[in-house]
């Protein structure tokens, strides 16, 4: 061929051949092939091929990433941008490497993350309900949807449907004093009451508990307190007898065992935690035994395991039945019915439903002859919950339960651990020691796995929980729950008293253990609020460590160590200001906390102490040498790195002359008030009055970094947030009143 590009590669000038040659430079397979030739990509492809059985475990993780992103971005434009980004990355992955593990894995992860973001977005829209705008006192008719006795606080909590009441949300929650809560208050009853209602509470501080978020997804538009007597307009229907029976069963258990033993016994039988005294509940939390009070995996597993073994052993006694039927299937069916019944009896809360679903999956696996306790079962349970209740992802219940189960299974699936705890013929003493060591190691791993979650949500974590659980878990599973079930069964023929006595002694032993462990020095670690980024590092590293099997799983230790260092070096803010401006907490260089108002309620005081990472009672601000206080205000001088800071905080509703207030503001760097201060009040840095706090919520101030954190920054502008800019013209130009 003359002057052309011949098939054998000779050079020419024929345009057709030149076009063909140029088109070959952009062959769609050349770009991925180029990267596939690189050694790191080949290594990653080989690793994913060996881990192909573990890839399905990342399905709920990908879905959860999308859900978590939705909660943290808190803006529809950002949600759309995230979904678009995930879609683009998924498209790029499938076009670049459709036949590779890398391409397929990236495609599905990005696609599921986008689906997760869209799923929680749809869920938040689906549950949307009107929310009360401002506090009101009103008389209204309502139907009781749920009754929750809270005997430790001498009240009963009612969830009500207000029907077509024009001025109220469709669902509200009202606390009724115990002396006014008569037995006719049952699910389905129609009542008339007078109550003071208010919008669901926003977080008082950055990182504090946000009840408004929980109320949004539960459809609650207001909470409040009943005033006066409640009138029954229509008694409950027989359809709601299950709830009434649950309350009767709880009362029966408490009548058989007095005090704390009866309260915890009622919790194990019906899920009713209202009778547990706060001191006992705090001891259980500090000792790492609080999971025993939440009906979840441990309790459902105990019920399912007991029924399965009991039915299997009883049926095996009769040879005709054993030869004709597959007894494991029959026993599994009976255990499944027991799991569903126990879930309904304990109130069918989300954690219990989650545990019930997991138990049913285990039973199905047993029927099919498959391995029952696997990470795939955990992933299937997590996926089920995230599809139907995606909002539970950000709650401590979901995180604690799945973290514990995942850590336990990942530990016992490790080849060395499996070989160490494998059943074998050996002396009884060695077998007992192996069992105890297994419990201790499992408890230690669970404690480590749960510690960052507890620190993130509750700002404290127990240190001796692994030791306490060695005794508490077997005691609860193999002694207390079987004794309580036997006592309830024998009550039918009037022979339950001796068994109730034994159950009472066992429960009191559990309570004594909780108080002993919680009172030990260093039993609880308290830390101030950590950032979401710190928490994300630890969770991502933990998932990487647990869900893979090859040696690269240990790369997960890197983000875990980074997160642990960030947790250990976190510095508590110097000033805490609640969203209403009434309560101010100030830390000194020794880590002590002082409160502006010494008569602040236990709830607010507890929130500030937890967020500050301080254990014990706060001091009165007027007792500090750096504070000058009178009935109306406090002037505090705090030492910083290179300067001193002056803080002025008001603490009364008395009239303050405008000139005196303006002069005091000019001498201060920070002014805090629950009033709307006039424009003439001009501190040198921050004026945290009602005007500012209504826009951003509560805040914390780090004087060393000169950094301000607000509740709005932490929660974002979701549908349930009610931070509203103050309208123009509402500022008081005169004195603060």
Short mmCIF file of N, CA, C and O in Angstrom, two decimals, residues 607-727:
data_model
loop_
_atom_site.label_atom_id
_atom_site.label_comp_id
_atom_site.label_asym_id
_atom_site.label_seq_id
_atom_site.Cartn_x
_atom_site.Cartn_y
_atom_site.Cartn_z
N UNK A 607 -26.98 16.51 82.11
CA UNK A 607 -26.55 16.73 80.73
C UNK A 607 -25.22 17.48 80.69
O UNK A 607 -24.28 17.11 79.96
N UNK A 608 -25.11 18.54 81.48
CA UNK A 608 -23.88 19.34 81.48
C UNK A 608 -22.71 18.52 82.02
O UNK A 608 -21.59 18.55 81.48
N UNK A 609 -22.94 17.76 83.10
CA UNK A 609 -21.88 16.93 83.67
C UNK A 609 -21.40 15.88 82.68
O UNK A 609 -20.19 15.64 82.54
N UNK A 610 -22.34 15.24 81.99
CA UNK A 610 -21.96 14.21 81.02
C UNK A 610 -21.17 14.80 79.87
O UNK A 610 -20.14 14.25 79.46
N UNK A 611 -21.64 15.91 79.32
CA UNK A 611 -20.94 16.51 78.19
C UNK A 611 -19.57 17.05 78.59
O UNK A 611 -18.66 17.11 77.75
N UNK A 612 -19.42 17.44 79.84
CA UNK A 612 -18.12 17.92 80.31
C UNK A 612 -17.20 16.79 80.74
O UNK A 612 -16.01 17.02 80.98
N UNK A 613 -17.74 15.56 80.85
CA UNK A 613 -16.92 14.45 81.29
C UNK A 613 -16.54 14.54 82.75
O UNK A 613 -15.44 14.14 83.15
N UNK A 614 -17.44 15.06 83.57
CA UNK A 614 -17.17 15.27 84.99
C UNK A 614 -18.07 14.35 85.80
O UNK A 614 -19.28 14.26 85.55
N UNK A 615 -17.50 13.66 86.77
CA UNK A 615 -18.27 12.80 87.66
C UNK A 615 -18.42 13.47 89.00
O UNK A 615 -17.49 14.09 89.52
N UNK A 616 -19.60 13.34 89.59
CA UNK A 616 -19.85 13.98 90.87
C UNK A 616 -20.75 15.18 90.71
O UNK A 616 -21.33 15.43 89.66
N UNK A 617 -20.89 15.94 91.77
CA UNK A 617 -21.77 17.09 91.79
C UNK A 617 -21.00 18.36 91.41
O UNK A 617 -19.85 18.53 91.80
N UNK A 618 -21.64 19.28 90.68
CA UNK A 618 -20.98 20.55 90.35
C UNK A 618 -20.97 21.48 91.55
O UNK A 618 -21.74 21.33 92.50
N UNK A 619 -20.10 22.47 91.49
CA UNK A 619 -20.02 23.48 92.53
C UNK A 619 -20.90 24.67 92.18
O UNK A 619 -21.38 24.80 91.05
N UNK A 620 -21.12 25.52 93.15
CA UNK A 620 -21.84 26.77 92.91
C UNK A 620 -20.84 27.80 92.40
O UNK A 620 -19.74 27.94 92.95
N UNK A 621 -21.23 28.53 91.37
CA UNK A 621 -20.31 29.48 90.75
C UNK A 621 -19.89 30.58 91.72
O UNK A 621 -18.75 31.05 91.69
N UNK A 622 -20.80 30.95 92.62
CA UNK A 622 -20.45 32.04 93.55
C UNK A 622 -19.39 31.61 94.56
O UNK A 622 -18.80 32.46 95.24
N UNK A 623 -19.14 30.30 94.67
CA UNK A 623 -18.12 29.82 95.61
C UNK A 623 -16.72 29.90 95.03
O UNK A 623 -15.75 29.66 95.74
N UNK A 624 -16.61 30.18 93.74
CA UNK A 624 -15.29 30.28 93.11
C UNK A 624 -14.68 31.65 93.40
O UNK A 624 -15.37 32.68 93.38
N UNK A 625 -13.37 31.64 93.59
CA UNK A 625 -12.68 32.90 93.85
C UNK A 625 -12.64 33.79 92.63
O UNK A 625 -12.52 35.03 92.76
N UNK A 626 -12.75 33.21 91.44
CA UNK A 626 -12.66 34.00 90.21
C UNK A 626 -14.02 34.58 89.81
O UNK A 626 -14.13 35.23 88.76
N UNK A 627 -15.06 34.34 90.61
CA UNK A 627 -16.41 34.79 90.26
C UNK A 627 -16.91 35.81 91.28
O UNK A 627 -16.70 35.66 92.49
N UNK A 628 -17.54 36.86 90.77
CA UNK A 628 -18.21 37.86 91.59
C UNK A 628 -19.69 37.82 91.25
O UNK A 628 -20.10 38.18 90.14
N UNK A 629 -20.51 37.34 92.19
CA UNK A 629 -21.92 37.10 91.91
C UNK A 629 -22.80 37.90 92.86
O UNK A 629 -22.46 38.14 94.03
N UNK A 630 -23.96 38.29 92.34
CA UNK A 630 -25.04 38.83 93.15
C UNK A 630 -26.33 38.15 92.72
O UNK A 630 -26.30 37.16 91.99
N UNK A 631 -27.45 38.67 93.16
CA UNK A 631 -28.72 38.01 92.85
C UNK A 631 -29.06 38.05 91.36
O UNK A 631 -29.81 37.21 90.88
N UNK A 632 -28.51 39.01 90.62
CA UNK A 632 -28.89 39.20 89.23
C UNK A 632 -27.88 38.66 88.22
O UNK A 632 -28.25 38.30 87.11
N UNK A 633 -26.60 38.60 88.58
CA UNK A 633 -25.61 38.22 87.58
C UNK A 633 -24.34 37.74 88.24
O UNK A 633 -24.15 37.88 89.46
N UNK A 634 -23.46 37.16 87.40
CA UNK A 634 -22.13 36.74 87.84
C UNK A 634 -21.11 37.26 86.84
O UNK A 634 -21.34 37.21 85.62
N UNK A 635 -19.99 37.73 87.35
CA UNK A 635 -18.88 38.17 86.52
C UNK A 635 -17.70 37.25 86.82
O UNK A 635 -17.21 37.21 87.95
N UNK A 636 -17.27 36.50 85.81
CA UNK A 636 -16.24 35.48 86.00
C UNK A 636 -15.02 35.85 85.18
O UNK A 636 -15.14 36.25 84.01
N UNK A 637 -13.84 35.69 85.76
CA UNK A 637 -12.58 35.93 85.06
C UNK A 637 -11.85 34.61 84.90
O UNK A 637 -11.50 33.96 85.90
N UNK A 638 -11.64 34.20 83.66
CA UNK A 638 -11.00 32.92 83.36
C UNK A 638 -9.66 33.16 82.70
O UNK A 638 -9.51 34.04 81.85
N UNK A 639 -8.68 32.35 83.08
CA UNK A 639 -7.33 32.47 82.52
C UNK A 639 -7.23 31.64 81.24
O UNK A 639 -7.57 30.45 81.23
N UNK A 640 -6.75 32.25 80.15
CA UNK A 640 -6.50 31.55 78.91
C UNK A 640 -5.02 31.34 78.70
O UNK A 640 -4.21 31.45 79.63
N UNK A 641 -4.63 31.02 77.48
CA UNK A 641 -3.22 30.79 77.18
C UNK A 641 -2.39 32.06 77.34
O UNK A 641 -1.35 32.08 77.98
N UNK A 642 -2.86 33.14 76.72
CA UNK A 642 -2.08 34.36 76.71
C UNK A 642 -2.87 35.58 77.18
O UNK A 642 -2.44 36.71 77.01
N UNK A 643 -4.06 35.33 77.73
CA UNK A 643 -4.88 36.45 78.16
C UNK A 643 -5.92 35.95 79.15
O UNK A 643 -6.07 34.75 79.39
N UNK A 644 -6.65 36.89 79.74
CA UNK A 644 -7.75 36.56 80.62
C UNK A 644 -9.07 36.89 79.93
O UNK A 644 -9.17 37.87 79.19
N UNK A 645 -10.06 36.04 80.19
CA UNK A 645 -11.39 36.19 79.59
C UNK A 645 -12.38 36.57 80.68
O UNK A 645 -12.39 35.97 81.76
N UNK A 646 -13.24 37.52 80.35
CA UNK A 646 -14.28 37.96 81.28
C UNK A 646 -15.64 37.53 80.75
O UNK A 646 -15.99 37.82 79.61
N UNK A 647 -16.38 36.83 81.61
CA UNK A 647 -17.70 36.30 81.24
C UNK A 647 -18.74 36.93 82.15
O UNK A 647 -18.61 36.91 83.38
N UNK A 648 -19.79 37.48 81.55
CA UNK A 648 -20.91 38.05 82.28
C UNK A 648 -22.14 37.20 82.00
O UNK A 648 -22.49 36.97 80.85
N UNK A 649 -22.78 36.71 83.07
CA UNK A 649 -23.97 35.87 82.91
C UNK A 649 -25.07 36.37 83.83
O UNK A 649 -24.85 36.56 85.03
N UNK A 650 -26.26 36.59 83.27
CA UNK A 650 -27.41 37.00 84.08
C UNK A 650 -28.11 35.76 84.63
O UNK A 650 -28.09 34.69 84.01
N UNK A 651 -28.74 35.92 85.79
CA UNK A 651 -29.41 34.76 86.38
C UNK A 651 -30.68 35.13 87.14
O UNK A 651 -31.08 34.44 88.09
N UNK A 652 -31.31 36.21 86.74
CA UNK A 652 -32.60 36.57 87.33
C UNK A 652 -33.43 37.27 86.27
O UNK A 652 -32.94 37.62 85.20
N UNK A 653 -34.69 37.49 86.59
CA UNK A 653 -35.59 38.19 85.67
C UNK A 653 -35.82 39.64 86.11
O UNK A 653 -36.72 40.30 85.59
N UNK A 654 -35.03 40.11 87.05
CA UNK A 654 -35.20 41.48 87.55
C UNK A 654 -34.78 42.50 86.50
O UNK A 654 -33.94 42.23 85.64
N UNK A 655 -35.36 43.66 86.60
CA UNK A 655 -35.03 44.76 85.69
C UNK A 655 -33.59 45.23 85.92
O UNK A 655 -33.15 45.40 87.06
N UNK A 656 -32.85 45.40 84.81
CA UNK A 656 -31.49 45.93 84.87
C UNK A 656 -31.46 47.22 84.07
O UNK A 656 -31.84 47.22 82.89
N UNK A 657 -31.06 48.33 84.64
CA UNK A 657 -31.00 49.59 83.88
C UNK A 657 -30.14 49.44 82.63
O UNK A 657 -29.09 48.79 82.65
N UNK A 658 -30.59 50.06 81.55
CA UNK A 658 -29.91 49.91 80.27
C UNK A 658 -28.48 50.41 80.33
O UNK A 658 -27.56 49.79 79.76
N UNK A 659 -28.23 51.55 81.00
CA UNK A 659 -26.87 52.10 81.05
C UNK A 659 -25.93 51.17 81.81
O UNK A 659 -24.79 50.93 81.38
N UNK A 660 -26.40 50.64 82.93
CA UNK A 660 -25.57 49.73 83.72
C UNK A 660 -25.28 48.45 82.94
O UNK A 660 -24.16 47.92 82.96
N UNK A 661 -26.30 47.92 82.23
CA UNK A 661 -26.11 46.70 81.45
C UNK A 661 -25.13 46.93 80.30
O UNK A 661 -24.24 46.11 80.05
N UNK A 662 -25.26 48.06 79.62
CA UNK A 662 -24.37 48.36 78.50
C UNK A 662 -22.93 48.51 78.97
O UNK A 662 -21.99 48.02 78.33
N UNK A 663 -22.73 49.15 80.12
CA UNK A 663 -21.38 49.32 80.65
C UNK A 663 -20.77 47.98 81.03
O UNK A 663 -19.59 47.71 80.78
N UNK A 664 -21.58 47.10 81.63
CA UNK A 664 -21.09 45.78 82.01
C UNK A 664 -20.74 44.95 80.78
O UNK A 664 -19.76 44.21 80.77
N UNK A 665 -21.54 45.06 79.72
CA UNK A 665 -21.28 44.31 78.49
C UNK A 665 -19.98 44.75 77.85
O UNK A 665 -19.23 43.92 77.31
N UNK A 666 -19.68 46.05 77.88
CA UNK A 666 -18.46 46.54 77.25
C UNK A 666 -17.21 46.02 77.96
O UNK A 666 -16.15 45.87 77.34
N UNK A 667 -17.32 45.72 79.25
CA UNK A 667 -16.16 45.22 80.00
C UNK A 667 -15.99 43.71 79.85
O UNK A 667 -15.00 43.16 80.31
N UNK A 668 -16.98 43.03 79.23
CA UNK A 668 -16.96 41.57 79.13
C UNK A 668 -16.57 41.12 77.73
O UNK A 668 -16.80 41.82 76.74
N UNK A 669 -15.96 39.94 77.67
CA UNK A 669 -15.68 39.30 76.38
C UNK A 669 -16.87 38.45 75.93
O UNK A 669 -17.16 38.35 74.74
N UNK A 670 -17.54 37.82 76.89
CA UNK A 670 -18.67 36.93 76.60
C UNK A 670 -19.81 37.30 77.52
O UNK A 670 -19.62 37.45 78.74
N UNK A 671 -21.00 37.43 76.95
CA UNK A 671 -22.20 37.70 77.73
C UNK A 671 -23.21 36.59 77.47
O UNK A 671 -23.47 36.24 76.31
N UNK A 672 -23.75 36.03 78.54
CA UNK A 672 -24.73 34.94 78.44
C UNK A 672 -25.98 35.36 79.18
O UNK A 672 -25.91 35.85 80.32
N UNK A 673 -27.14 35.15 78.54
CA UNK A 673 -28.39 35.54 79.18
C UNK A 673 -29.55 34.77 78.57
O UNK A 673 -29.53 34.42 77.39
N UNK A 674 -30.56 34.49 79.40
CA UNK A 674 -31.79 33.89 78.89
C UNK A 674 -32.76 34.97 78.43
O UNK A 674 -33.88 34.66 78.00
N UNK A 675 -32.34 36.24 78.48
CA UNK A 675 -33.16 37.35 78.00
C UNK A 675 -32.78 37.69 76.56
O UNK A 675 -31.78 37.21 76.03
N UNK A 676 -33.55 38.57 75.98
CA UNK A 676 -33.19 39.18 74.70
C UNK A 676 -32.53 40.51 75.02
O UNK A 676 -33.18 41.48 75.38
N UNK A 677 -31.21 40.56 74.89
CA UNK A 677 -30.46 41.74 75.30
C UNK A 677 -30.57 42.84 74.26
O UNK A 677 -30.67 42.57 73.05
N UNK A 678 -30.51 44.09 74.68
CA UNK A 678 -30.62 45.21 73.74
C UNK A 678 -29.36 45.33 72.88
O UNK A 678 -28.30 44.79 73.20
N UNK A 679 -29.50 46.05 71.79
CA UNK A 679 -28.36 46.22 70.88
C UNK A 679 -27.23 47.02 71.52
O UNK A 679 -26.09 46.94 71.07
N UNK A 680 -27.53 47.78 72.56
CA UNK A 680 -26.48 48.55 73.23
C UNK A 680 -25.54 47.66 74.03
O UNK A 680 -24.47 48.10 74.43
N UNK A 681 -25.92 46.39 74.27
CA UNK A 681 -25.05 45.43 74.96
C UNK A 681 -24.10 44.85 73.92
O UNK A 681 -24.50 44.02 73.10
N UNK A 682 -22.84 45.27 73.96
CA UNK A 682 -21.88 44.88 72.94
C UNK A 682 -20.60 44.36 73.59
O UNK A 682 -19.66 45.11 73.84
N UNK A 683 -20.54 43.05 73.89
CA UNK A 683 -19.29 42.48 74.40
C UNK A 683 -18.25 42.40 73.28
O UNK A 683 -18.57 42.54 72.10
N UNK A 684 -17.01 42.15 73.65
CA UNK A 684 -15.93 42.15 72.67
C UNK A 684 -15.94 40.90 71.79
O UNK A 684 -15.31 40.91 70.73
N UNK A 685 -16.65 39.81 72.22
CA UNK A 685 -16.61 38.60 71.40
C UNK A 685 -18.00 38.02 71.14
O UNK A 685 -18.49 38.07 70.02
N UNK A 686 -18.69 37.51 72.13
CA UNK A 686 -19.94 36.77 71.92
C UNK A 686 -21.02 37.32 72.82
O UNK A 686 -20.80 37.56 74.02
N UNK A 687 -22.21 37.50 72.25
CA UNK A 687 -23.41 37.83 73.02
C UNK A 687 -24.39 36.67 72.86
O UNK A 687 -25.18 36.61 71.92
N UNK A 688 -24.33 35.71 73.78
CA UNK A 688 -25.18 34.51 73.72
C UNK A 688 -26.47 34.77 74.49
O UNK A 688 -26.68 34.25 75.59
N UNK A 689 -27.35 35.56 73.89
CA UNK A 689 -28.64 35.84 74.52
C UNK A 689 -29.72 35.01 73.83
O UNK A 689 -29.44 34.13 73.02
N UNK A 690 -30.98 35.30 74.17
CA UNK A 690 -32.08 34.53 73.59
C UNK A 690 -32.12 34.64 72.08
O UNK A 690 -32.47 33.68 71.38
N UNK A 691 -31.75 35.79 71.54
CA UNK A 691 -31.77 35.98 70.09
C UNK A 691 -30.84 35.01 69.39
O UNK A 691 -31.22 34.35 68.43
N UNK A 692 -29.60 34.92 69.85
CA UNK A 692 -28.62 34.03 69.22
C UNK A 692 -28.94 32.57 69.49
O UNK A 692 -28.88 31.73 68.58
N UNK A 693 -29.28 32.24 70.73
CA UNK A 693 -29.50 30.83 71.09
C UNK A 693 -30.72 30.26 70.39
O UNK A 693 -30.77 29.06 70.13
N UNK A 694 -31.72 31.10 70.08
CA UNK A 694 -32.88 30.59 69.35
C UNK A 694 -32.53 30.22 67.92
O UNK A 694 -33.25 29.47 67.27
N UNK A 695 -31.41 30.75 67.42
CA UNK A 695 -30.97 30.44 66.06
C UNK A 695 -30.05 29.23 66.00
O UNK A 695 -30.10 28.46 65.04
N UNK A 696 -29.19 29.05 67.01
CA UNK A 696 -28.16 28.02 66.93
C UNK A 696 -28.27 26.97 68.03
O UNK A 696 -27.56 25.97 68.00
N UNK A 697 -29.15 27.16 69.00
CA UNK A 697 -29.26 26.20 70.09
C UNK A 697 -28.17 26.39 71.12
O UNK A 697 -27.47 27.41 71.16
N UNK A 698 -28.01 25.37 71.98
CA UNK A 698 -26.97 25.43 73.00
C UNK A 698 -25.59 25.45 72.38
O UNK A 698 -25.39 25.08 71.22
N UNK A 699 -24.61 25.90 73.16
CA UNK A 699 -23.26 26.02 72.62
C UNK A 699 -22.23 25.71 73.68
O UNK A 699 -22.51 25.77 74.89
N UNK A 700 -21.04 25.34 73.22
CA UNK A 700 -19.88 25.18 74.07
C UNK A 700 -18.77 26.07 73.52
O UNK A 700 -18.69 26.30 72.31
N UNK A 701 -17.90 26.56 74.42
CA UNK A 701 -16.85 27.50 74.03
C UNK A 701 -15.52 26.97 74.55
O UNK A 701 -15.38 26.69 75.75
N UNK A 702 -14.57 26.80 73.66
CA UNK A 702 -13.20 26.43 74.01
C UNK A 702 -12.34 27.70 73.94
O UNK A 702 -12.05 28.21 72.86
N UNK A 703 -11.96 28.21 75.10
CA UNK A 703 -11.21 29.46 75.14
C UNK A 703 -9.79 29.29 74.63
O UNK A 703 -9.21 30.22 74.07
N UNK A 704 -9.21 28.11 74.81
CA UNK A 704 -7.84 27.89 74.36
C UNK A 704 -7.75 27.95 72.84
O UNK A 704 -6.84 28.57 72.28
N UNK A 705 -8.69 27.31 72.16
CA UNK A 705 -8.72 27.33 70.69
C UNK A 705 -9.56 28.48 70.15
O UNK A 705 -9.61 28.67 68.92
N UNK A 706 -10.25 29.19 71.04
CA UNK A 706 -11.19 30.24 70.64
C UNK A 706 -12.18 29.69 69.62
O UNK A 706 -12.40 30.25 68.55
N UNK A 707 -12.79 28.57 69.99
CA UNK A 707 -13.68 27.83 69.09
C UNK A 707 -15.05 27.69 69.74
O UNK A 707 -15.16 27.37 70.93
N UNK A 708 -16.09 27.91 68.95
CA UNK A 708 -17.47 27.80 69.42
C UNK A 708 -18.14 26.64 68.67
O UNK A 708 -18.06 26.56 67.44
N UNK A 709 -18.80 25.75 69.41
CA UNK A 709 -19.58 24.66 68.81
C UNK A 709 -21.04 24.86 69.21
O UNK A 709 -21.33 25.18 70.37
N UNK A 710 -21.94 24.65 68.27
CA UNK A 710 -23.37 24.85 68.53
C UNK A 710 -24.14 23.57 68.26
O UNK A 710 -23.68 22.68 67.52
N UNK A 711 -25.32 23.49 68.85
CA UNK A 711 -26.18 22.33 68.62
C UNK A 711 -26.62 22.26 67.16
O UNK A 711 -26.77 21.17 66.61
N UNK A 712 -26.82 23.41 66.53
CA UNK A 712 -27.22 23.42 65.12
C UNK A 712 -26.14 22.80 64.24
O UNK A 712 -26.45 22.07 63.30
N UNK A 713 -24.87 23.06 64.54
CA UNK A 713 -23.79 22.46 63.77
C UNK A 713 -23.82 20.94 63.90
O UNK A 713 -23.52 20.23 62.94
N UNK A 714 -24.16 20.44 65.07
CA UNK A 714 -24.13 19.00 65.33
C UNK A 714 -25.35 18.30 64.73
O UNK A 714 -25.24 17.21 64.16
N UNK A 715 -26.52 18.88 64.85
CA UNK A 715 -27.74 18.22 64.39
C UNK A 715 -28.08 18.54 62.95
O UNK A 715 -28.68 17.71 62.25
N UNK A 716 -27.71 19.74 62.48
CA UNK A 716 -28.09 20.14 61.13
C UNK A 716 -29.54 20.58 61.07
O UNK A 716 -30.31 20.43 62.02
N UNK A 717 -29.92 21.12 59.93
CA UNK A 717 -31.28 21.65 59.76
C UNK A 717 -32.21 20.59 59.20
O UNK A 717 -32.66 20.66 58.06
N UNK A 718 -32.49 19.57 60.00
CA UNK A 718 -33.43 18.52 59.59
C UNK A 718 -34.86 19.00 59.80
O UNK A 718 -35.11 20.08 60.35
N UNK A 719 -35.80 18.12 59.39
CA UNK A 719 -37.21 18.50 59.51
C UNK A 719 -37.63 18.73 60.96
O UNK A 719 -38.52 19.53 61.22
N UNK A 720 -36.99 18.03 61.89
CA UNK A 720 -37.43 18.13 63.28
C UNK A 720 -36.77 19.28 64.04
O UNK A 720 -37.15 19.57 65.16
N UNK A 721 -35.78 19.93 63.44
CA UNK A 721 -35.15 21.06 64.12
C UNK A 721 -36.07 22.27 64.07
O UNK A 721 -36.74 22.51 63.08
N UNK A 722 -36.07 23.04 65.14
CA UNK A 722 -36.98 24.18 65.23
C UNK A 722 -36.22 25.47 65.54
O UNK A 722 -36.76 26.36 66.19
N UNK A 723 -34.99 25.56 65.10
CA UNK A 723 -34.26 26.81 65.26
C UNK A 723 -34.80 27.81 64.26
O UNK A 723 -34.82 27.58 63.06
N UNK A 724 -35.27 28.93 64.77
CA UNK A 724 -35.92 29.92 63.92
C UNK A 724 -35.21 31.26 64.08
O UNK A 724 -34.97 31.71 65.20
N UNK A 725 -34.91 31.92 62.96
CA UNK A 725 -34.37 33.29 63.06
C UNK A 725 -35.39 34.21 63.69
O UNK A 725 -36.59 34.10 63.44
N UNK A 726 -34.92 35.12 64.54
CA UNK A 726 -35.81 36.09 65.17
C UNK A 726 -36.23 37.13 64.14
O UNK A 726 -35.42 37.65 63.39
N UNK A 727 -37.52 37.41 64.10
CA UNK A 727 -38.01 38.39 63.13
C UNK A 727 -37.48 39.78 63.43
O UNK A 727 -37.24 40.14 64.58
#
